[in-house]
mmCIF file of C-alpha atoms and ligand atoms in Angstrom:
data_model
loop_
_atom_site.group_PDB
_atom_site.id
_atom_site.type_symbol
_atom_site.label_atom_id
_atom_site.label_comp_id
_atom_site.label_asym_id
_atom_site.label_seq_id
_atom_site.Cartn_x
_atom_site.Cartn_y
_atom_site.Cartn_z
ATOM 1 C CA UNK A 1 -64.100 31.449 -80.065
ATOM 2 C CA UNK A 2 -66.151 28.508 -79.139
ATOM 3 C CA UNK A 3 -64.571 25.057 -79.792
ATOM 4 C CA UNK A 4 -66.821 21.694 -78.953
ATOM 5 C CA UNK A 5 -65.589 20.624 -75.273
ATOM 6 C CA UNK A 6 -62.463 18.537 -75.097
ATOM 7 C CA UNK A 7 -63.895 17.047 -71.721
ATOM 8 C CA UNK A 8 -67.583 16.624 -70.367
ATOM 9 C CA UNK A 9 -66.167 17.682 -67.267
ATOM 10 C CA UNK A 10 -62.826 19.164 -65.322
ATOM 11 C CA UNK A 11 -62.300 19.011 -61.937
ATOM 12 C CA UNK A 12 -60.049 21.934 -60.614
ATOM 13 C CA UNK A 13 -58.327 21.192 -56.826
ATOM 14 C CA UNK A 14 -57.634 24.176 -55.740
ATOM 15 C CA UNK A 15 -58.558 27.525 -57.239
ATOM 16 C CA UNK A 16 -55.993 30.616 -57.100
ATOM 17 C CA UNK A 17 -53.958 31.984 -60.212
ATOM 18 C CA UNK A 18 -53.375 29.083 -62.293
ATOM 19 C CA UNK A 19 -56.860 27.135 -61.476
ATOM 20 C CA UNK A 20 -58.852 30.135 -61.807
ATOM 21 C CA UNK A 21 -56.957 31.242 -65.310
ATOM 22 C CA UNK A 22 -57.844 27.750 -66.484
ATOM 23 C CA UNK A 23 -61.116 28.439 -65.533
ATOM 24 C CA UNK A 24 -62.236 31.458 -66.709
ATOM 25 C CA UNK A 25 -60.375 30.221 -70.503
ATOM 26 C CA UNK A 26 -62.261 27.026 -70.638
ATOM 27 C CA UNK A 27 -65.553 28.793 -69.783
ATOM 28 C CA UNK A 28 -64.546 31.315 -72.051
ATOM 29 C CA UNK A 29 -63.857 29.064 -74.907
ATOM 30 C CA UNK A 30 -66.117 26.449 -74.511
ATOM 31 C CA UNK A 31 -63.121 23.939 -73.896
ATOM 32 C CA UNK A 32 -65.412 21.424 -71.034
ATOM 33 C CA UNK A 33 -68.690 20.574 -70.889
ATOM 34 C CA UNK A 34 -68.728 21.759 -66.944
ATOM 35 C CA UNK A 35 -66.131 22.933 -64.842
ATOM 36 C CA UNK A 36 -66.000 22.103 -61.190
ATOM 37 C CA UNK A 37 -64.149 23.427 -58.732
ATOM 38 C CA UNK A 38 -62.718 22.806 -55.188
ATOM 39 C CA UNK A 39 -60.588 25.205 -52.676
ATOM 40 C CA UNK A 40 -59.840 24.608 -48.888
ATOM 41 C CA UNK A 41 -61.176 27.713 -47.817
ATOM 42 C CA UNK A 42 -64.992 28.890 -48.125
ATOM 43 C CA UNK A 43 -63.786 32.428 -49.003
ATOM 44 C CA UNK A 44 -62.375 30.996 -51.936
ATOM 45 C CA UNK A 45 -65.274 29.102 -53.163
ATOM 46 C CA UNK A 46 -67.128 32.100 -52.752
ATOM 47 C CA UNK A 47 -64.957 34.128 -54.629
ATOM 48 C CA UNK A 48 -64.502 31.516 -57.657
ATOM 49 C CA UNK A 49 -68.497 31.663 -57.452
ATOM 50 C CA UNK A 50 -68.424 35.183 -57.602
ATOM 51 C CA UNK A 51 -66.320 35.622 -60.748
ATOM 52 C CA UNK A 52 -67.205 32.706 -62.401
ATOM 53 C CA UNK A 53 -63.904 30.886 -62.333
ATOM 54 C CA UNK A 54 -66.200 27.252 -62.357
ATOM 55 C CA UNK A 55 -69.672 26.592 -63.487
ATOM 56 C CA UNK A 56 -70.202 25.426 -59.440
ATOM 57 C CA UNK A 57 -67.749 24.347 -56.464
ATOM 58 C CA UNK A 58 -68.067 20.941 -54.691
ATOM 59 C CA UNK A 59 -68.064 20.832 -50.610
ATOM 60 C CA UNK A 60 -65.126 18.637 -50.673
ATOM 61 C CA UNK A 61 -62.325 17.189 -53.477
ATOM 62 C CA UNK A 62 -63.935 14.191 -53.479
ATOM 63 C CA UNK A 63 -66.908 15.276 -54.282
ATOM 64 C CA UNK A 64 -65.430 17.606 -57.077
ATOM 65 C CA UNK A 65 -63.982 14.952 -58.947
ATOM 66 C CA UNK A 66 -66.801 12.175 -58.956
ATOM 67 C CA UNK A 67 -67.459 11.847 -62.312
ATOM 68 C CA UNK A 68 -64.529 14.133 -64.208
ATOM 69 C CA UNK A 69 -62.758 12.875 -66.670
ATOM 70 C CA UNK A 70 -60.345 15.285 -66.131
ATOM 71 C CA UNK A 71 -58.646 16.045 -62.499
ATOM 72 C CA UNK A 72 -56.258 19.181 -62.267
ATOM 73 C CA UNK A 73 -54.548 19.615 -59.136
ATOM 74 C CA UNK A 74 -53.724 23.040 -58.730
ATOM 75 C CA UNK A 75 -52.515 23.403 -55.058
ATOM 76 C CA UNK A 76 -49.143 23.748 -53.320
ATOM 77 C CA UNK A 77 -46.496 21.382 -54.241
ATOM 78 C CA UNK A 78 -46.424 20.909 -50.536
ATOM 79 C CA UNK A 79 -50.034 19.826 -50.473
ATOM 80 C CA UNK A 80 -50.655 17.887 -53.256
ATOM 81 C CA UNK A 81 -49.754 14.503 -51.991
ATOM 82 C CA UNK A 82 -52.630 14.933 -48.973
ATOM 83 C CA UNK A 83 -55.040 16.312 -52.143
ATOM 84 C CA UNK A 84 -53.986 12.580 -54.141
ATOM 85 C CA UNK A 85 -54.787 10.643 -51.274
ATOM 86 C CA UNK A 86 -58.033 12.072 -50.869
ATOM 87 C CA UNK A 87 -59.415 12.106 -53.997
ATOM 88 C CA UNK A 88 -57.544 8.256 -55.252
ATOM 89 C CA UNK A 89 -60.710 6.415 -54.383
ATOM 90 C CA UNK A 90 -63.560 8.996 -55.824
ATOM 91 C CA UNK A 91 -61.507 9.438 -59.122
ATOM 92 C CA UNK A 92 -63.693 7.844 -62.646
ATOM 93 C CA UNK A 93 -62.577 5.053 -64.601
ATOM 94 C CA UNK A 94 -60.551 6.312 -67.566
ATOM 95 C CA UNK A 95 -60.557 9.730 -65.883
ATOM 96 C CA UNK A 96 -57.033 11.926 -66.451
ATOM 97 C CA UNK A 97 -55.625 13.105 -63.738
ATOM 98 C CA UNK A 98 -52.951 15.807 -64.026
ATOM 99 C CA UNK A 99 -51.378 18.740 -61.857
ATOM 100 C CA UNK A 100 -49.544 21.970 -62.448
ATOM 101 C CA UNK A 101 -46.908 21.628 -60.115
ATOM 102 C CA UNK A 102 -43.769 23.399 -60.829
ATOM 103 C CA UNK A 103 -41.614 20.852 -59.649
ATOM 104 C CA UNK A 104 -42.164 17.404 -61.449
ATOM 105 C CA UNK A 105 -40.483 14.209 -60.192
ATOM 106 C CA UNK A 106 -41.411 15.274 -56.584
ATOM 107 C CA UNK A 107 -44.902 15.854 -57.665
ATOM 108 C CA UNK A 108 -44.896 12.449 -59.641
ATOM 109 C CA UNK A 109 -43.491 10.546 -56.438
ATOM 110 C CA UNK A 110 -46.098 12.370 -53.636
ATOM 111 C CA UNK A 111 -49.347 11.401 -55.947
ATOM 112 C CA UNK A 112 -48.856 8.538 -58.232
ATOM 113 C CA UNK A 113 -49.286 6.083 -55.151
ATOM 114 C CA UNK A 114 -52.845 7.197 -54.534
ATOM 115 C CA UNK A 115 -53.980 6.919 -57.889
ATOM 116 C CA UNK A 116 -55.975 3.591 -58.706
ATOM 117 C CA UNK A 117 -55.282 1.736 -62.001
ATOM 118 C CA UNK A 118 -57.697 2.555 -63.966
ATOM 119 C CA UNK A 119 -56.610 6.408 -64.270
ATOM 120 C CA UNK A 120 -54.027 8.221 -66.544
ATOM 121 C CA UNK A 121 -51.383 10.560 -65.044
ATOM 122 C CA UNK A 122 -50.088 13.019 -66.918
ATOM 123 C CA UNK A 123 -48.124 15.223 -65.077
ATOM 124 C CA UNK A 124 -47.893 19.372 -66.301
ATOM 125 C CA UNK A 125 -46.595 22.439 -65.641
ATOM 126 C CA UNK A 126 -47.511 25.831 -67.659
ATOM 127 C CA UNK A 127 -44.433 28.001 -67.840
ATOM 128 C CA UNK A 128 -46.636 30.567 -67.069
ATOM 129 C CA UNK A 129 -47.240 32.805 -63.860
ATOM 130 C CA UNK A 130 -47.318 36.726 -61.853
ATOM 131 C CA UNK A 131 -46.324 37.827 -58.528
ATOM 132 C CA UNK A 132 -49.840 37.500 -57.657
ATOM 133 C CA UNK A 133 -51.673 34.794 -56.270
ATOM 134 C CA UNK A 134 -55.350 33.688 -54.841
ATOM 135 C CA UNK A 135 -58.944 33.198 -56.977
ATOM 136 C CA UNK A 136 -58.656 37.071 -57.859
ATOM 137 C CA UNK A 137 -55.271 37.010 -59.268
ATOM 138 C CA UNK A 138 -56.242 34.836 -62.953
ATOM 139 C CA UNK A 139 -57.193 35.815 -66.184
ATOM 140 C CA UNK A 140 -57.763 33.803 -69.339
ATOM 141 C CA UNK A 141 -54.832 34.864 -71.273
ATOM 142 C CA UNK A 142 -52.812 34.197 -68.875
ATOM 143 C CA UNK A 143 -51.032 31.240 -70.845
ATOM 144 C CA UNK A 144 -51.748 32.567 -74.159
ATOM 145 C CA UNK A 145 -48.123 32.199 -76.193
ATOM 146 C CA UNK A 146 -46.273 30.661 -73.515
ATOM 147 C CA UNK A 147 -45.482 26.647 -72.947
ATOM 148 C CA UNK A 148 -47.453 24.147 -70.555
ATOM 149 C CA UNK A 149 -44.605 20.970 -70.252
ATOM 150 C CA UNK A 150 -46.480 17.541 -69.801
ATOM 151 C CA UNK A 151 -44.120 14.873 -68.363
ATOM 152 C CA UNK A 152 -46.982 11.890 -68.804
ATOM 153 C CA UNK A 153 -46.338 8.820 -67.575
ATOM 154 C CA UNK A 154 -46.065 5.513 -69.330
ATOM 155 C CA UNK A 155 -48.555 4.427 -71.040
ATOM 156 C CA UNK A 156 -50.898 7.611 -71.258
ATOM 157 C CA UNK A 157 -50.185 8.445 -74.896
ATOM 158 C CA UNK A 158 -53.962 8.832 -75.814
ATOM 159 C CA UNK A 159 -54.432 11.227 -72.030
ATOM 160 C CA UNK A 160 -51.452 12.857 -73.030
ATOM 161 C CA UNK A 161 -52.606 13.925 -77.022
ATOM 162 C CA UNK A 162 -56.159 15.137 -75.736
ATOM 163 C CA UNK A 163 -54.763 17.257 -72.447
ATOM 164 C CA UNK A 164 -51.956 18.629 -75.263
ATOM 165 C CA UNK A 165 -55.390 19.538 -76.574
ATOM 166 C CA UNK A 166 -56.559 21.267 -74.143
ATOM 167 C CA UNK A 167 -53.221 23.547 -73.406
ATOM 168 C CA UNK A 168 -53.484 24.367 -76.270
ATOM 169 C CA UNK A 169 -57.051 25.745 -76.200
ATOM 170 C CA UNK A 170 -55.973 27.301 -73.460
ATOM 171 C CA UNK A 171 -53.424 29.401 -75.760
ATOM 172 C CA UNK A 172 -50.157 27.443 -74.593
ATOM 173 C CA UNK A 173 -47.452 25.607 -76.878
ATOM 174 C CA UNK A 174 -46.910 22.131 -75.312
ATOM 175 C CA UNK A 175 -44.062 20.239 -75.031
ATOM 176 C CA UNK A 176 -42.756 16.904 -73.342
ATOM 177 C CA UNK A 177 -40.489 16.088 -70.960
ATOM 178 C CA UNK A 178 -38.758 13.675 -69.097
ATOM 179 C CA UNK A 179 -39.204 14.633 -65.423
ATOM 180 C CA UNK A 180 -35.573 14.824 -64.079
ATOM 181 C CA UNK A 181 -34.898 17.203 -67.278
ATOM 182 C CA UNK A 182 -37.877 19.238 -66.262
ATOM 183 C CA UNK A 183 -36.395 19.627 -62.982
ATOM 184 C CA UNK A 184 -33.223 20.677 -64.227
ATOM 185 C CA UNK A 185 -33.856 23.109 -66.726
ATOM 186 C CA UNK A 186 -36.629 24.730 -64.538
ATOM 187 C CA UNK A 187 -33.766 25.071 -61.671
ATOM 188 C CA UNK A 188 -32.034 27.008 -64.166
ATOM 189 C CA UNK A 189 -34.185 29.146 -65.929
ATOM 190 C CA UNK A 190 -36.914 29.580 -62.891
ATOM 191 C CA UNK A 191 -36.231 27.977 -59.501
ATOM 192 C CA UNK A 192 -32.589 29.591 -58.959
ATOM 193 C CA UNK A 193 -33.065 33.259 -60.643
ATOM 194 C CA UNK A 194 -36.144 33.587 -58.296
ATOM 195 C CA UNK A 195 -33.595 32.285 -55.028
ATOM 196 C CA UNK A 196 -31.303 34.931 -56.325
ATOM 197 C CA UNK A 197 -34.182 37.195 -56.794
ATOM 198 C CA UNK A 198 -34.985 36.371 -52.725
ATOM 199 C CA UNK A 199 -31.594 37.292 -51.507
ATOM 200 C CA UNK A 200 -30.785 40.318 -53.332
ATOM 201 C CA UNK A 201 -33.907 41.820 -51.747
ATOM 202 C CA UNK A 202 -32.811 40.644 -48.842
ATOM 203 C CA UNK A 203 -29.681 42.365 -48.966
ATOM 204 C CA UNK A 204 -30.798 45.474 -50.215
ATOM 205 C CA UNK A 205 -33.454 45.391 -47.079
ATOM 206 C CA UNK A 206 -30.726 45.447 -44.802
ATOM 207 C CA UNK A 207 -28.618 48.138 -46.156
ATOM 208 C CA UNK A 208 -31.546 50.156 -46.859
ATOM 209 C CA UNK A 209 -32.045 50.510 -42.668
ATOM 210 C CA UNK A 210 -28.631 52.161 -42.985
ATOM 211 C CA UNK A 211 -28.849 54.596 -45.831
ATOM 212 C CA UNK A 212 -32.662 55.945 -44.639
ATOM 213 C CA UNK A 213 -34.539 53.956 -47.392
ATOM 214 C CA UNK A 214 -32.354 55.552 -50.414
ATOM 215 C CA UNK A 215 -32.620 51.377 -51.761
ATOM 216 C CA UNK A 216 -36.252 51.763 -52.441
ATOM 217 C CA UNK A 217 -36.562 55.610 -53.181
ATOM 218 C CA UNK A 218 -33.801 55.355 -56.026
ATOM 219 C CA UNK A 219 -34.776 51.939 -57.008
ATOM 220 C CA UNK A 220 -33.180 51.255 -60.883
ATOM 221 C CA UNK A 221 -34.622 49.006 -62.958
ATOM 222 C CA UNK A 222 -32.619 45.774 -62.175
ATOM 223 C CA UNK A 223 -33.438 46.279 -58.708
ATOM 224 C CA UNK A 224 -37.103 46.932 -59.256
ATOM 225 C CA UNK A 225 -37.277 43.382 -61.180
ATOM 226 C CA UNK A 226 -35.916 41.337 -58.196
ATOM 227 C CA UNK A 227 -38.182 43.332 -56.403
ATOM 228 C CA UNK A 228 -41.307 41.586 -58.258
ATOM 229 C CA UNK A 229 -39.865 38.398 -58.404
ATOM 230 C CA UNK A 230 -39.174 38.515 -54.808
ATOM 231 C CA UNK A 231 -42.933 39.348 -54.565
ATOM 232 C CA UNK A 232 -44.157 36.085 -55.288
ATOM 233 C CA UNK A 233 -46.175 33.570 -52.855
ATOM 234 C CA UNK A 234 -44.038 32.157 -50.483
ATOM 235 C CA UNK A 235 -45.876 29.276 -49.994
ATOM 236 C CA UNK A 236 -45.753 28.176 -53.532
ATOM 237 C CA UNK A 237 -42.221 29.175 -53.617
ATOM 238 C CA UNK A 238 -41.498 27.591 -50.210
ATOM 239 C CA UNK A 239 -42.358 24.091 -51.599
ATOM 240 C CA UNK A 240 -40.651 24.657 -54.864
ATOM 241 C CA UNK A 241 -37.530 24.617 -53.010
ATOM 242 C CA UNK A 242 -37.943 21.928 -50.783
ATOM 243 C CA UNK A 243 -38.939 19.732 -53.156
ATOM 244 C CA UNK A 244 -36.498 20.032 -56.110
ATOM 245 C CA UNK A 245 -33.585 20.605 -53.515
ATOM 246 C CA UNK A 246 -31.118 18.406 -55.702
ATOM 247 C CA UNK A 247 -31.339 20.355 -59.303
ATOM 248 C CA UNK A 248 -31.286 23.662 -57.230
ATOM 249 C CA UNK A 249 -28.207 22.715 -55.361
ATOM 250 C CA UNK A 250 -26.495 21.504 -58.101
ATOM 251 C CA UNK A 251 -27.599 24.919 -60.346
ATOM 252 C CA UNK A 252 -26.756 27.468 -56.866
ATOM 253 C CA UNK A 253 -23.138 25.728 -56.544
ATOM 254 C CA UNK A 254 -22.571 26.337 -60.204
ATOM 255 C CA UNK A 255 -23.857 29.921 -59.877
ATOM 256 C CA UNK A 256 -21.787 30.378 -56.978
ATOM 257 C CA UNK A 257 -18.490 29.595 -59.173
ATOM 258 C CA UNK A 258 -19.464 31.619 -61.818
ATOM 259 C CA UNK A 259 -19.861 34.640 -59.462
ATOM 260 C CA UNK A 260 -16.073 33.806 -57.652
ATOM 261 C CA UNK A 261 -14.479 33.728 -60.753
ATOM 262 C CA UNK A 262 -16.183 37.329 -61.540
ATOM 263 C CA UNK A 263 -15.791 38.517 -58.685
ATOM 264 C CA UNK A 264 -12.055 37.831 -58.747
ATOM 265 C CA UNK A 265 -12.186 39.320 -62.598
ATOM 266 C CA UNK A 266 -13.152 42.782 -60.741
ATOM 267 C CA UNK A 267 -10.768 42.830 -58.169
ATOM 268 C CA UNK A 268 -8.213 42.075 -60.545
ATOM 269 C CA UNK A 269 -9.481 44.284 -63.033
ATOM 270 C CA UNK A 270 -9.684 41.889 -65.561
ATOM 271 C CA UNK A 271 -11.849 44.125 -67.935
ATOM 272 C CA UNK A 272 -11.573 41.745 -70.774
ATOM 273 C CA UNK A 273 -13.118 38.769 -69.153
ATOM 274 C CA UNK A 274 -16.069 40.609 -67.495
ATOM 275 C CA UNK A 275 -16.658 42.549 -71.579
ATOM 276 C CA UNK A 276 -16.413 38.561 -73.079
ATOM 277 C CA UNK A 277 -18.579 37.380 -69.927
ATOM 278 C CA UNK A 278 -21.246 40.495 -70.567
ATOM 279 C CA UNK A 279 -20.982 39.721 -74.621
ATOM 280 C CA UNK A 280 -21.795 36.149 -74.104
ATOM 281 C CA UNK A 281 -24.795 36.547 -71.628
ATOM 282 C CA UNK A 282 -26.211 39.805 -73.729
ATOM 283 C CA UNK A 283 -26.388 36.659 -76.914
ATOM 284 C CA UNK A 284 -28.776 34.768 -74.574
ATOM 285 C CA UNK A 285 -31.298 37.610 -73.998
ATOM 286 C CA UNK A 286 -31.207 38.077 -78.148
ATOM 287 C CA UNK A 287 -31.923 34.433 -77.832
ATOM 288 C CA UNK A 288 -35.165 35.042 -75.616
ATOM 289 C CA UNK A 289 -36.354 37.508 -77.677
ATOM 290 C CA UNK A 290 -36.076 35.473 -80.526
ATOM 291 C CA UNK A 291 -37.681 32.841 -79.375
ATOM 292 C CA UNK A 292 -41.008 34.941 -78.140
ATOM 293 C CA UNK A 293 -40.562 34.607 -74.639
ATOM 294 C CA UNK A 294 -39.929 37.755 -73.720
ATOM 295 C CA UNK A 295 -41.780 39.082 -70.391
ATOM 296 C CA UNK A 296 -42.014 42.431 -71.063
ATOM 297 C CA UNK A 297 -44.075 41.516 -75.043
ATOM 298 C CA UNK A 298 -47.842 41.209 -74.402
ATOM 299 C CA UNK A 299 -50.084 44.113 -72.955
ATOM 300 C CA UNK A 300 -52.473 42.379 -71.517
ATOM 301 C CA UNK A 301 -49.332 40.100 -69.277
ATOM 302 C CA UNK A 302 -47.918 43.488 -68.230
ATOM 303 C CA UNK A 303 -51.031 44.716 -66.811
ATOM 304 C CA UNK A 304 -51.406 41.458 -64.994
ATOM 305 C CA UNK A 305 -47.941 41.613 -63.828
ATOM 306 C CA UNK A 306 -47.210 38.650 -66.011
ATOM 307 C CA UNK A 307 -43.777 37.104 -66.152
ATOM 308 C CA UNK A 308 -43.159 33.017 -66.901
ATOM 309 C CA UNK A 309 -42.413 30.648 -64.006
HETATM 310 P P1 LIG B 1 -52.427 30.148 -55.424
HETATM 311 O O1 LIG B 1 -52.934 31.270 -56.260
HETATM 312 O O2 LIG B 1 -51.774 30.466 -54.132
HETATM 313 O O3 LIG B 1 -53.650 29.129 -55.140
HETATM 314 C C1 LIG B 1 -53.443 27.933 -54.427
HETATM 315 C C2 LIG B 1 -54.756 27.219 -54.209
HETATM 316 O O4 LIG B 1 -54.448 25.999 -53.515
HETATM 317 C C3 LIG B 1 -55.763 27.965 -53.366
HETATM 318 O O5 LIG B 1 -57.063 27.718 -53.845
HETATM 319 C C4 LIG B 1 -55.596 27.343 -51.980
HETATM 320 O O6 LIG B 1 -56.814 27.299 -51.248
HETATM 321 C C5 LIG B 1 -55.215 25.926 -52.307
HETATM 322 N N1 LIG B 1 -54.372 25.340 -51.239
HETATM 323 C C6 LIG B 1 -53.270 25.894 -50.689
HETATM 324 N N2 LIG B 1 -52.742 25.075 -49.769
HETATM 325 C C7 LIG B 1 -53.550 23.992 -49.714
HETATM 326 C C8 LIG B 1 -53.538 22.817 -48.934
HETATM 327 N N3 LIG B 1 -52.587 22.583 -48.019
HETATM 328 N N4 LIG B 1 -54.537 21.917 -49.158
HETATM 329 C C9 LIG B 1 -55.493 22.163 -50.060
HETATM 330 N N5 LIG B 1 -55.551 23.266 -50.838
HETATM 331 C C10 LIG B 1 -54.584 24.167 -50.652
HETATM 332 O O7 LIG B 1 -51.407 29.230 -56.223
HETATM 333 P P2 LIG B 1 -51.071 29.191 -57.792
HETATM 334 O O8 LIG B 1 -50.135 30.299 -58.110
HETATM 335 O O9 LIG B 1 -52.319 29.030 -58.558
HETATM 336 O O10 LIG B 1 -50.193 27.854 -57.825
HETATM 337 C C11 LIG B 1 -50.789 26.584 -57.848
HETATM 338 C C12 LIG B 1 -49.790 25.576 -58.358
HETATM 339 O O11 LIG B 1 -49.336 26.006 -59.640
HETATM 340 C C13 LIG B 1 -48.544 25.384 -57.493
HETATM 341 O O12 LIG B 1 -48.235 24.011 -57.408
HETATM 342 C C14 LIG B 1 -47.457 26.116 -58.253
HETATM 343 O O13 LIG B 1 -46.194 25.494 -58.068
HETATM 344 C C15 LIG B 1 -47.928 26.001 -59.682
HETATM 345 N N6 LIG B 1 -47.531 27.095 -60.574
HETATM 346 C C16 LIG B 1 -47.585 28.383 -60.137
HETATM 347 C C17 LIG B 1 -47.200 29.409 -60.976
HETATM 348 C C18 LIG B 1 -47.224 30.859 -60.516
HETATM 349 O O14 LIG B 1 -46.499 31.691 -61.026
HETATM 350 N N7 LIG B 1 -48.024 31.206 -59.541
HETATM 351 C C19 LIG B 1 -46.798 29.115 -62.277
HETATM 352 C C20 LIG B 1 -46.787 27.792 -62.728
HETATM 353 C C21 LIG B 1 -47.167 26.787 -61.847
HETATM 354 P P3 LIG B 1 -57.291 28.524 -50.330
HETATM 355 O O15 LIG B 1 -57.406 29.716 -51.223
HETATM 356 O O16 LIG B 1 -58.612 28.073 -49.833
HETATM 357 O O17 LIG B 1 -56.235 28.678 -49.282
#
């Protein structure tokens, strides 16, 4: 498919999964007139060279975005306050200037002082991810049926239609948000399962060094999934946590009722509440299903490792 290009040209800061997934569908598709592309690391510009994740890379972030009328920052949540201040004075007039970030308010409050004026920010984040990360890890399907949330900020209306645009040339379903709500509902369905995810590992690590490595060997399916979450950068997932530490907190102490009260429901062998608890949680998979989010539906995600994030 070649569509006429939704922007003469996209800056990309930073270039592992995400950046390099939105690079290889906009060349793909014909989405901007030229993407550019800047990583830290010269390895990684080479490699995004390599397999054509940008149409060239710039020396420096500044340099990548003179000129682009759209900015993506695609780096650590961690990092992308240092990225903002760099690139505030290079950025174009009228230029957009969004992120991917999977945390939102923090992301909103580390940039939005070192953009000028004379820029919209539209904040984003594609609900959309694997266990692996770096310029090798993307491929342009990678956000084909799933949602990209766009928290813009006021005032950006016209930014925020034409980047709903492009997510959606990108193969995403785009939605809007308020940025505390993002927050929340990402602790819930993302942010706290992958915590979870973390410990149970963690757990299972330490009693597998007293039953010889049986954990892994005989490793059932539930176990296998943490195991893939638990995969996942910890960089990424480092700053994810440190910087929406409130919603987490608020979702973990919630979780950590729930599992008292069923863990008081086994001890008592209170069979009926754990079958109405089970009956009640098996609705919400249906509910997944329904809705098309399933992990486990397209071929091409499962070969990529593909689950949403
Ligand atoms: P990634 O594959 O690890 O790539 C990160 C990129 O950022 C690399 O090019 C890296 O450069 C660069 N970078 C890292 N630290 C930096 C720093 N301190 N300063 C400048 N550049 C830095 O990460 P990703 O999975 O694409 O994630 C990027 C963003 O998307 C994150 O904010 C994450 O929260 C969000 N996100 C991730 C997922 C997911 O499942 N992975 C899903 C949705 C949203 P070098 O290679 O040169 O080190």
């Amino acid at each position: 498919m070649s569509a006429a290009p939704l922007y003469d040209r996209v800056a990309l800061i930073g270039l592992g999964l995400i950046a390099g997934s939105m690079g290889l569908r906009m060349r793909r598709d014909g989405l901007a007139g030229e993407v550019v592309g800047f990583a830290r690391s010269a390895e990684t510009r080479g490699v995004a060279v390599e397999l054509g994740l940008c149409d060239r890379v710039a020396e420096s972030a500044a340099a990548a975005v003179a000129e682009a009328d759209l900015v993506v920052l695609c780096v650590p949540v961690g990092a992308m306050a240092a990225v903002a201040r760099e690139i505030g004075p290079h950025l174009a007039e009228g230029a957009t200037v969004s992120d991917v970030g999977s945390v939102k308010c923090a992301v909103i409050d580390a940039v939005g002082p070192h953009l000028p004026d004379h820029v919209n920010f539209v904040p984003g984040h594609p609900l959309a991810g694997t266990e692996h990360s770096g310029p090798r890890a993307g491929f342009p399907e990678l956000f084909e049926n799933r949602w990209c949330l766009l928290t813009p900020r006021p005032g950006t209306e016209a930014a925020a239609d034409r980047l709903t645009r492009l997510w959606q040339g990108l193969g995403a379903n785009v939605d809007r948000m308020d940025p505390d709500h993002h927050d929340l509902v990402l602790a819930v369905t993302s942010h706290a399962p992958h915590l979870i995810a973390y410990t149970m590992v963690g757990v299972a690590d330490d009693l597998g060094r007293v039953t010889d490595s049986e954990v892994i060997q005989y490793s059932a399916a539930g176990f296998r999934d943490f195991t893939r979450i638990a995969a996942s950068d910890p960089t990424m997932w480092r700053d994810v946590f440190l910087n929406n530490r409130d919603a987490t907190l608020e979702i973990l102490g919630r979780f950590t009722e729930e599992l008292f009260a069923l863990q008081r429901a086994i001890r008592t062998g209170d069979g009926e509440m754990l079958h109405d608890y089970f009956t009640r949680t098996r609705a919400i998979r249906r509910g997944i299903i329904e809705a098309g989010q399933d992990t486990d539906a397209p071929d091409f995600g499962r070969a990529h490792g593909e689950r949403p994030v």
